[in-house]
Amino acid sequence: MSIKVYTYDLHTKMLNKMTDLPYNSQYPLTVVSLAENTIYYSGEGKNKGDELFAYDMKTRKAKQLSSNLFAINAMIPDVTENTLMMAAVQKGERPVKVMFLDKATQKISILNEQDSDTTTWDISYDPETEKAYAIQYSEEEQYEQMEKSNQTQKPMVPPSHTIIEINPVTKQTRPIITLKDEQILTLSTRGNQLLVATAKHINKLPIGYSLVDLKTGQRKELQLPIKASSELFLDKEGNGFYFLGEKGNGNTERGIYHYDMRTSEIETVFLQKEGFINNFTLILEPVSK
C-alpha cells in the first residue's frame, strides 16, 4: 500500500496529486508545506515506532528528521519561522506531548518535558494571531475513569479536558477552557474563535459542536447536522469551516465538506470514492491587517 498525497485549491477547485509515499507507519500522517515545497510525514524509523520525515518535492528525496519518537498524532508544518509543531510520543514514554522541531538544526524542544501525567489529544495553530492551541487531559484521571467503566460495565466517561494557548516562541501557556466529564475530540482556531467537537462518552455518539470565545472562554453550543469527530478547520473569514466526515440529513457519504455557519449550506469539496481519506489539513495565510 502507499499514501497518496493531494492538494486541493479552494479557488480553482483543482485537485493535484503531489506524490506517493510509503505506507509503513502506525498512523500514516502527512502535511504539505507549499511555501517549502515539502511534505512532512510519519514513516518507519530504524527502530520500532514512527519518525518524522521530510519529502522534497523538487529533488524527490526523503530525509529523516527525528530519531527518538514512537508515534506522531498530529503535525503543523509552519508555526513561526522555520518551526514545525507536533503532538508526538517519545520512545519509552506514554504521554503524547507538544513538540517543536527547529527545521534548521533538527532539534526538538518539548513543552513541559518533565510532566509525566498530561497527554495531548490534538493541536491547532492560528496564523492570524500566531498562537498555538492544544487539547490536554490527565493520564491518571483517564485510567481512573476506565476502571470505573470496567467495574460498572457502563460507557466510559472522559476525564476533564483542557484547552491551552501556547506562544510558540516563548513557550508560555494559558488555559482557555476546561470541560469536566466531556471529551474534546478536535479543535480549530481563527481570530478570537475556537471551534470544538465534543462527546460525553469515549467512542460514543452523539458528537456536539461549540464555539468558544478565546478572550472570555465563553462557550456557545451549535446545532449542526454533520457528523465529524476530527479534522475541523475554520475558514479564513471564520464564517464557516471545513470538515472530514458526513454532512448528515440522510447523507452518509464520507468526504471533505465546507459548512457555512451563516447560511447552513454545505458544499462538497472532495468525496471518498476510492481508498480512504485518513486526514487533511487546511493551509491558510493570515488575514490582511
CSV table of C-alpha atoms in Angstrom, one decimal:
chain,number,residue,atom,x,y,z
A,1,MET,CA,0.0,0.0,0.0
A,2,SER,CA,1.0,3.6,-0.4
A,3,ILE,CA,-0.1,7.0,0.8
A,4,LYS,CA,-1.4,9.2,-1.9
A,5,VAL,CA,-0.8,12.9,-1.2
A,6,TYR,CA,-3.1,15.5,-2.8
A,7,THR,CA,-3.6,19.3,-2.6
A,8,TYR,CA,-6.9,20.9,-3.5
A,9,ASP,CA,-7.0,24.6,-4.5
A,10,LEU,CA,-10.1,26.1,-2.9
A,11,HIS,CA,-10.2,28.9,-5.5
A,12,THR,CA,-9.7,26.9,-8.8
A,13,LYS,CA,-11.3,23.7,-7.4
A,14,MET,CA,-8.3,21.9,-8.9
A,15,LEU,CA,-7.1,18.6,-7.3
A,16,ASN,CA,-3.3,18.0,-7.7
A,17,LYS,CA,-1.6,14.8,-6.8
A,18,MET,CA,1.8,15.6,-5.2
A,19,THR,CA,3.3,12.1,-4.8
A,20,ASP,CA,3.0,8.6,-3.4
A,21,LEU,CA,4.7,7.9,-0.1
A,22,PRO,CA,5.4,4.5,1.6
A,23,TYR,CA,2.7,3.3,3.9
A,24,ASN,CA,4.9,1.8,6.6
A,25,SER,CA,3.9,3.8,9.7
A,26,GLN,CA,1.4,3.0,12.5
A,27,TYR,CA,-0.5,6.2,11.6
A,28,PRO,CA,0.1,7.4,8.0
A,29,LEU,CA,0.1,11.2,8.7
A,30,THR,CA,1.1,13.8,6.1
A,31,VAL,CA,1.1,17.6,5.8
A,32,VAL,CA,2.2,19.7,2.9
A,33,SER,CA,4.1,23.0,3.2
A,34,LEU,CA,3.5,24.7,-0.1
A,35,ALA,CA,5.9,27.5,0.9
A,36,GLU,CA,8.8,25.0,1.3
A,37,ASN,CA,7.6,22.6,-1.5
A,38,THR,CA,8.0,19.9,1.1
A,39,ILE,CA,5.8,17.1,2.5
A,40,TYR,CA,6.2,16.2,6.2
A,41,TYR,CA,5.0,12.7,7.1
A,42,SER,CA,5.3,9.9,9.6
A,43,GLY,CA,7.3,6.9,8.5
A,44,GLU,CA,9.0,3.8,9.8
A,45,GLY,CA,12.3,4.5,11.6
A,46,LYS,CA,15.3,2.2,12.1
A,47,ASN,CA,13.9,1.0,15.4
A,48,LYS,CA,10.3,0.3,16.3
A,49,GLY,CA,7.9,3.2,16.0
A,50,ASP,CA,7.3,6.2,13.7
A,51,GLU,CA,9.7,9.0,13.0
A,52,LEU,CA,9.3,12.4,11.2
A,53,PHE,CA,10.4,12.6,7.6
A,54,ALA,CA,10.5,15.4,5.0
A,55,TYR,CA,10.0,14.8,1.3
A,56,ASP,CA,11.4,17.4,-1.0
A,57,MET,CA,9.1,17.7,-4.0
A,58,LYS,CA,11.8,19.2,-6.2
A,59,THR,CA,14.5,16.6,-5.6
A,60,ARG,CA,12.0,13.7,-5.0
A,61,LYS,CA,14.1,12.7,-2.0
A,62,ALA,CA,13.1,12.0,1.6
A,63,LYS,CA,15.1,12.8,4.8
A,64,GLN,CA,14.5,11.5,8.3
A,65,LEU,CA,14.3,14.4,10.8
A,66,SER,CA,13.8,12.7,14.1
A,67,SER,CA,15.4,9.7,15.8
A,68,ASN,CA,13.7,9.2,19.2
A,69,LEU,CA,10.0,9.2,18.5
A,70,PHE,CA,7.5,6.3,18.8
A,71,ALA,CA,4.3,7.9,17.4
A,72,ILE,CA,3.2,11.1,15.8
A,73,ASN,CA,-0.5,12.0,16.2
A,74,ALA,CA,-0.6,15.5,14.6
A,75,MET,CA,1.7,18.0,13.0
A,76,ILE,CA,1.5,21.5,11.7
A,77,PRO,CA,4.3,22.5,9.2
A,78,ASP,CA,4.6,26.2,9.8
A,79,VAL,CA,4.1,27.8,13.3
A,80,THR,CA,6.6,30.7,13.3
A,81,GLU,CA,9.6,30.9,11.1
A,82,ASN,CA,11.3,27.6,10.4
A,83,THR,CA,9.4,25.7,13.1
A,84,LEU,CA,7.2,22.6,12.9
A,85,MET,CA,4.8,21.7,15.7
A,86,MET,CA,3.8,18.1,16.6
A,87,ALA,CA,1.8,16.1,19.1
A,88,ALA,CA,4.0,13.1,19.5
A,89,VAL,CA,5.3,10.4,21.8
A,90,GLN,CA,8.9,9.7,22.6
A,91,LYS,CA,10.3,6.2,22.8
A,92,GLY,CA,9.8,4.6,26.1
A,93,GLU,CA,7.1,7.0,27.2
A,94,ARG,CA,3.3,7.1,27.3
A,95,PRO,CA,2.0,10.7,27.2
A,96,VAL,CA,1.6,12.5,23.9
A,97,LYS,CA,3.4,15.8,24.2
A,98,VAL,CA,3.6,19.1,22.3
A,99,MET,CA,6.9,19.3,20.4
A,100,PHE,CA,8.5,21.9,18.3
A,101,LEU,CA,11.1,21.0,15.6
A,102,ASP,CA,13.6,23.6,14.5
A,103,LYS,CA,14.0,22.8,10.8
A,104,ALA,CA,17.4,24.4,10.6
A,105,THR,CA,19.0,22.4,13.4
A,106,GLN,CA,16.6,19.5,13.5
A,107,LYS,CA,16.5,19.9,17.3
A,108,ILE,CA,13.2,19.1,19.1
A,109,SER,CA,12.0,21.1,22.1
A,110,ILE,CA,9.3,19.6,24.3
A,111,LEU,CA,6.6,21.6,26.1
A,112,ASN,CA,6.6,20.7,29.8
A,113,GLU,CA,9.0,17.8,29.1
A,114,GLN,CA,9.1,16.6,32.8
A,115,ASP,CA,5.3,16.3,33.0
A,116,SER,CA,4.6,12.5,33.0
A,117,ASP,CA,0.9,12.7,33.5
A,118,THR,CA,-0.5,15.2,31.0
A,119,THR,CA,-1.2,13.9,27.5
A,120,THR,CA,-2.1,16.0,24.4
A,121,TRP,CA,-5.0,14.8,22.2
A,122,ASP,CA,-4.9,17.4,19.4
A,123,ILE,CA,-3.3,20.7,18.4
A,124,SER,CA,-4.2,23.7,16.3
A,125,TYR,CA,-2.4,26.9,15.1
A,126,ASP,CA,-3.9,30.3,14.1
A,127,PRO,CA,-1.6,32.1,11.6
A,128,GLU,CA,-3.6,35.3,12.2
A,129,THR,CA,-2.7,35.6,15.9
A,130,GLU,CA,0.4,33.4,15.7
A,131,LYS,CA,-0.8,31.3,18.7
A,132,ALA,CA,-1.0,27.5,19.1
A,133,TYR,CA,-3.6,25.5,21.0
A,134,ALA,CA,-3.6,22.0,22.5
A,135,ILE,CA,-6.3,19.7,24.0
A,136,GLN,CA,-4.9,18.0,27.1
A,137,TYR,CA,-6.0,15.7,29.9
A,138,SER,CA,-4.6,13.7,32.8
A,139,GLU,CA,-3.5,10.1,32.1
A,140,GLU,CA,-4.2,9.2,35.8
A,141,GLU,CA,-7.7,10.5,35.6
A,142,GLN,CA,-8.2,8.7,32.3
A,143,TYR,CA,-7.1,5.4,34.0
A,144,GLU,CA,-9.5,6.0,36.9
A,145,GLN,CA,-12.4,6.6,34.6
A,146,MET,CA,-11.6,3.5,32.6
A,147,GLU,CA,-11.5,1.4,35.8
A,148,LYS,CA,-15.0,2.8,36.8
A,149,SER,CA,-16.3,1.9,33.4
A,150,ASN,CA,-15.0,-1.7,33.7
A,151,GLN,CA,-16.5,-2.1,37.1
A,152,THR,CA,-19.9,-0.7,36.3
A,153,GLN,CA,-20.0,-2.0,32.7
A,154,LYS,CA,-21.2,1.4,31.6
A,155,PRO,CA,-19.8,3.7,28.8
A,156,MET,CA,-16.6,5.4,29.9
A,157,VAL,CA,-16.9,9.0,31.0
A,158,PRO,CA,-13.9,11.1,29.8
A,159,PRO,CA,-11.5,12.7,32.1
A,160,SER,CA,-11.7,16.5,32.2
A,161,HIS,CA,-10.3,18.1,29.1
A,162,THR,CA,-8.5,21.4,29.0
A,163,ILE,CA,-7.5,23.6,26.0
A,164,ILE,CA,-4.4,25.7,26.5
A,165,GLU,CA,-3.0,28.5,24.4
A,166,ILE,CA,0.7,28.3,23.6
A,167,ASN,CA,3.1,31.0,22.5
A,168,PRO,CA,5.4,29.1,20.0
A,169,VAL,CA,8.2,31.5,20.6
A,170,THR,CA,8.3,31.9,24.4
A,171,LYS,CA,6.5,28.6,25.1
A,172,GLN,CA,4.4,30.4,27.6
A,173,THR,CA,0.9,28.9,28.1
A,174,ARG,CA,-2.5,29.9,29.4
A,175,PRO,CA,-5.7,27.9,29.9
A,176,ILE,CA,-8.7,28.7,27.7
A,177,ILE,CA,-11.5,26.4,28.9
A,178,THR,CA,-11.8,23.1,30.9
A,179,LEU,CA,-14.7,20.7,30.3
A,180,LYS,CA,-15.5,18.3,33.1
A,181,ASP,CA,-16.5,14.7,32.1
A,182,GLU,CA,-16.5,15.7,28.5
A,183,GLN,CA,-14.1,14.7,25.7
A,184,ILE,CA,-12.8,17.4,23.3
A,185,LEU,CA,-12.2,15.5,20.1
A,186,THR,CA,-10.7,18.2,17.9
A,187,LEU,CA,-10.3,22.0,17.7
A,188,SER,CA,-9.7,24.8,15.3
A,189,THR,CA,-8.9,28.4,15.9
A,190,ARG,CA,-9.2,31.6,13.8
A,191,GLY,CA,-9.1,35.2,15.2
A,192,ASN,CA,-11.0,35.1,18.5
A,193,GLN,CA,-12.9,31.9,17.8
A,194,LEU,CA,-12.3,28.4,18.8
A,195,LEU,CA,-14.4,25.6,17.2
A,196,VAL,CA,-14.5,22.2,19.1
A,197,ALA,CA,-16.2,18.9,18.7
A,198,THR,CA,-17.1,17.1,21.9
A,199,ALA,CA,-18.5,13.8,23.2
A,200,LYS,CA,-20.0,12.8,26.6
A,201,HIS,CA,-18.5,9.3,26.4
A,202,ILE,CA,-15.4,7.8,24.9
A,203,ASN,CA,-16.1,6.3,21.5
A,204,LYS,CA,-19.8,7.0,21.7
A,205,LEU,CA,-22.2,9.2,19.7
A,206,PRO,CA,-23.6,11.8,19.6
A,207,ILE,CA,-21.0,14.4,18.8
A,208,GLY,CA,-21.6,18.0,19.9
A,209,TYR,CA,-20.1,21.2,18.4
A,210,SER,CA,-19.3,24.5,20.1
A,211,LEU,CA,-17.7,27.9,19.5
A,212,VAL,CA,-15.6,29.2,22.3
A,213,ASP,CA,-14.5,32.9,22.7
A,214,LEU,CA,-10.7,32.9,23.2
A,215,LYS,CA,-10.8,36.1,25.2
A,216,THR,CA,-13.5,35.2,27.7
A,217,GLY,CA,-13.7,31.4,27.5
A,218,GLN,CA,-17.4,31.6,26.9
A,219,ARG,CA,-18.9,28.6,25.1
A,220,LYS,CA,-21.8,28.6,22.6
A,221,GLU,CA,-23.2,25.2,21.6
A,222,LEU,CA,-24.1,24.8,17.9
A,223,GLN,CA,-26.9,22.6,16.4
A,224,LEU,CA,-25.3,21.1,13.3
A,225,PRO,CA,-26.5,18.2,11.1
A,226,ILE,CA,-22.9,17.0,10.3
A,227,LYS,CA,-21.0,14.0,11.7
A,228,ALA,CA,-17.3,14.7,12.1
A,229,SER,CA,-15.0,13.8,15.0
A,230,SER,CA,-11.7,15.0,13.6
A,231,GLU,CA,-10.3,17.5,11.0
A,232,LEU,CA,-12.4,20.6,11.7
A,233,PHE,CA,-10.8,23.8,10.2
A,234,LEU,CA,-12.3,27.2,10.5
A,235,ASP,CA,-12.1,29.0,7.1
A,236,LYS,CA,-10.1,32.2,6.6
A,237,GLU,CA,-13.0,34.6,7.4
A,238,GLY,CA,-14.2,32.5,10.4
A,239,ASN,CA,-17.8,32.3,8.9
A,240,GLY,CA,-17.6,28.6,8.2
A,241,PHE,CA,-15.4,25.5,8.5
A,242,TYR,CA,-14.1,22.6,6.5
A,243,PHE,CA,-14.5,19.1,7.9
A,244,LEU,CA,-13.9,15.4,7.2
A,245,GLY,CA,-16.9,13.3,7.8
A,246,GLU,CA,-20.6,13.0,6.8
A,247,LYS,CA,-22.8,16.0,6.0
A,248,GLY,CA,-25.8,14.5,7.6
A,249,ASN,CA,-29.6,14.8,6.9
A,250,GLY,CA,-29.5,11.3,5.5
A,251,ASN,CA,-26.3,11.7,3.5
A,252,THR,CA,-23.7,9.3,5.0
A,253,GLU,CA,-21.1,9.6,2.2
A,254,ARG,CA,-17.7,10.3,3.8
A,255,GLY,CA,-15.7,13.2,2.4
A,256,ILE,CA,-14.4,16.7,2.9
A,257,TYR,CA,-17.1,19.4,3.1
A,258,HIS,CA,-17.5,23.1,3.9
A,259,TYR,CA,-20.2,24.2,6.2
A,260,ASP,CA,-21.3,27.9,6.1
A,261,MET,CA,-22.4,28.9,9.6
A,262,ARG,CA,-24.4,31.9,8.3
A,263,THR,CA,-26.5,30.1,5.7
A,264,SER,CA,-26.2,26.4,7.0
A,265,GLU,CA,-25.3,25.5,3.4
A,266,ILE,CA,-22.9,22.5,2.9
A,267,GLU,CA,-20.5,22.4,-0.1
A,268,THR,CA,-18.9,19.2,-1.2
A,269,VAL,CA,-15.1,19.6,-1.6
A,270,PHE,CA,-13.7,16.1,-2.1
A,271,LEU,CA,-15.5,12.7,-1.7
A,272,GLN,CA,-14.0,9.4,-0.6
A,273,LYS,CA,-14.8,7.3,-3.7
A,274,GLU,CA,-11.7,5.1,-3.9
A,275,GLY,CA,-9.4,4.4,-1.0
A,276,PHE,CA,-9.7,6.1,2.4
A,277,ILE,CA,-9.2,9.7,3.4
A,278,ASN,CA,-7.0,9.4,6.5
A,279,ASN,CA,-6.6,13.1,7.2
A,280,PHE,CA,-6.4,16.6,5.7
A,281,THR,CA,-5.0,20.0,6.6
A,282,LEU,CA,-6.3,23.4,5.7
A,283,ILE,CA,-3.4,25.7,4.7
A,284,LEU,CA,-4.3,29.3,5.3
A,285,GLU,CA,-2.5,32.6,5.1
A,286,PRO,CA,-3.0,35.3,7.8
A,287,VAL,CA,-5.8,37.8,7.3
A,288,SER,CA,-4.5,41.1,6.0
A,289,LYS,CA,-4.4,43.8,8.7
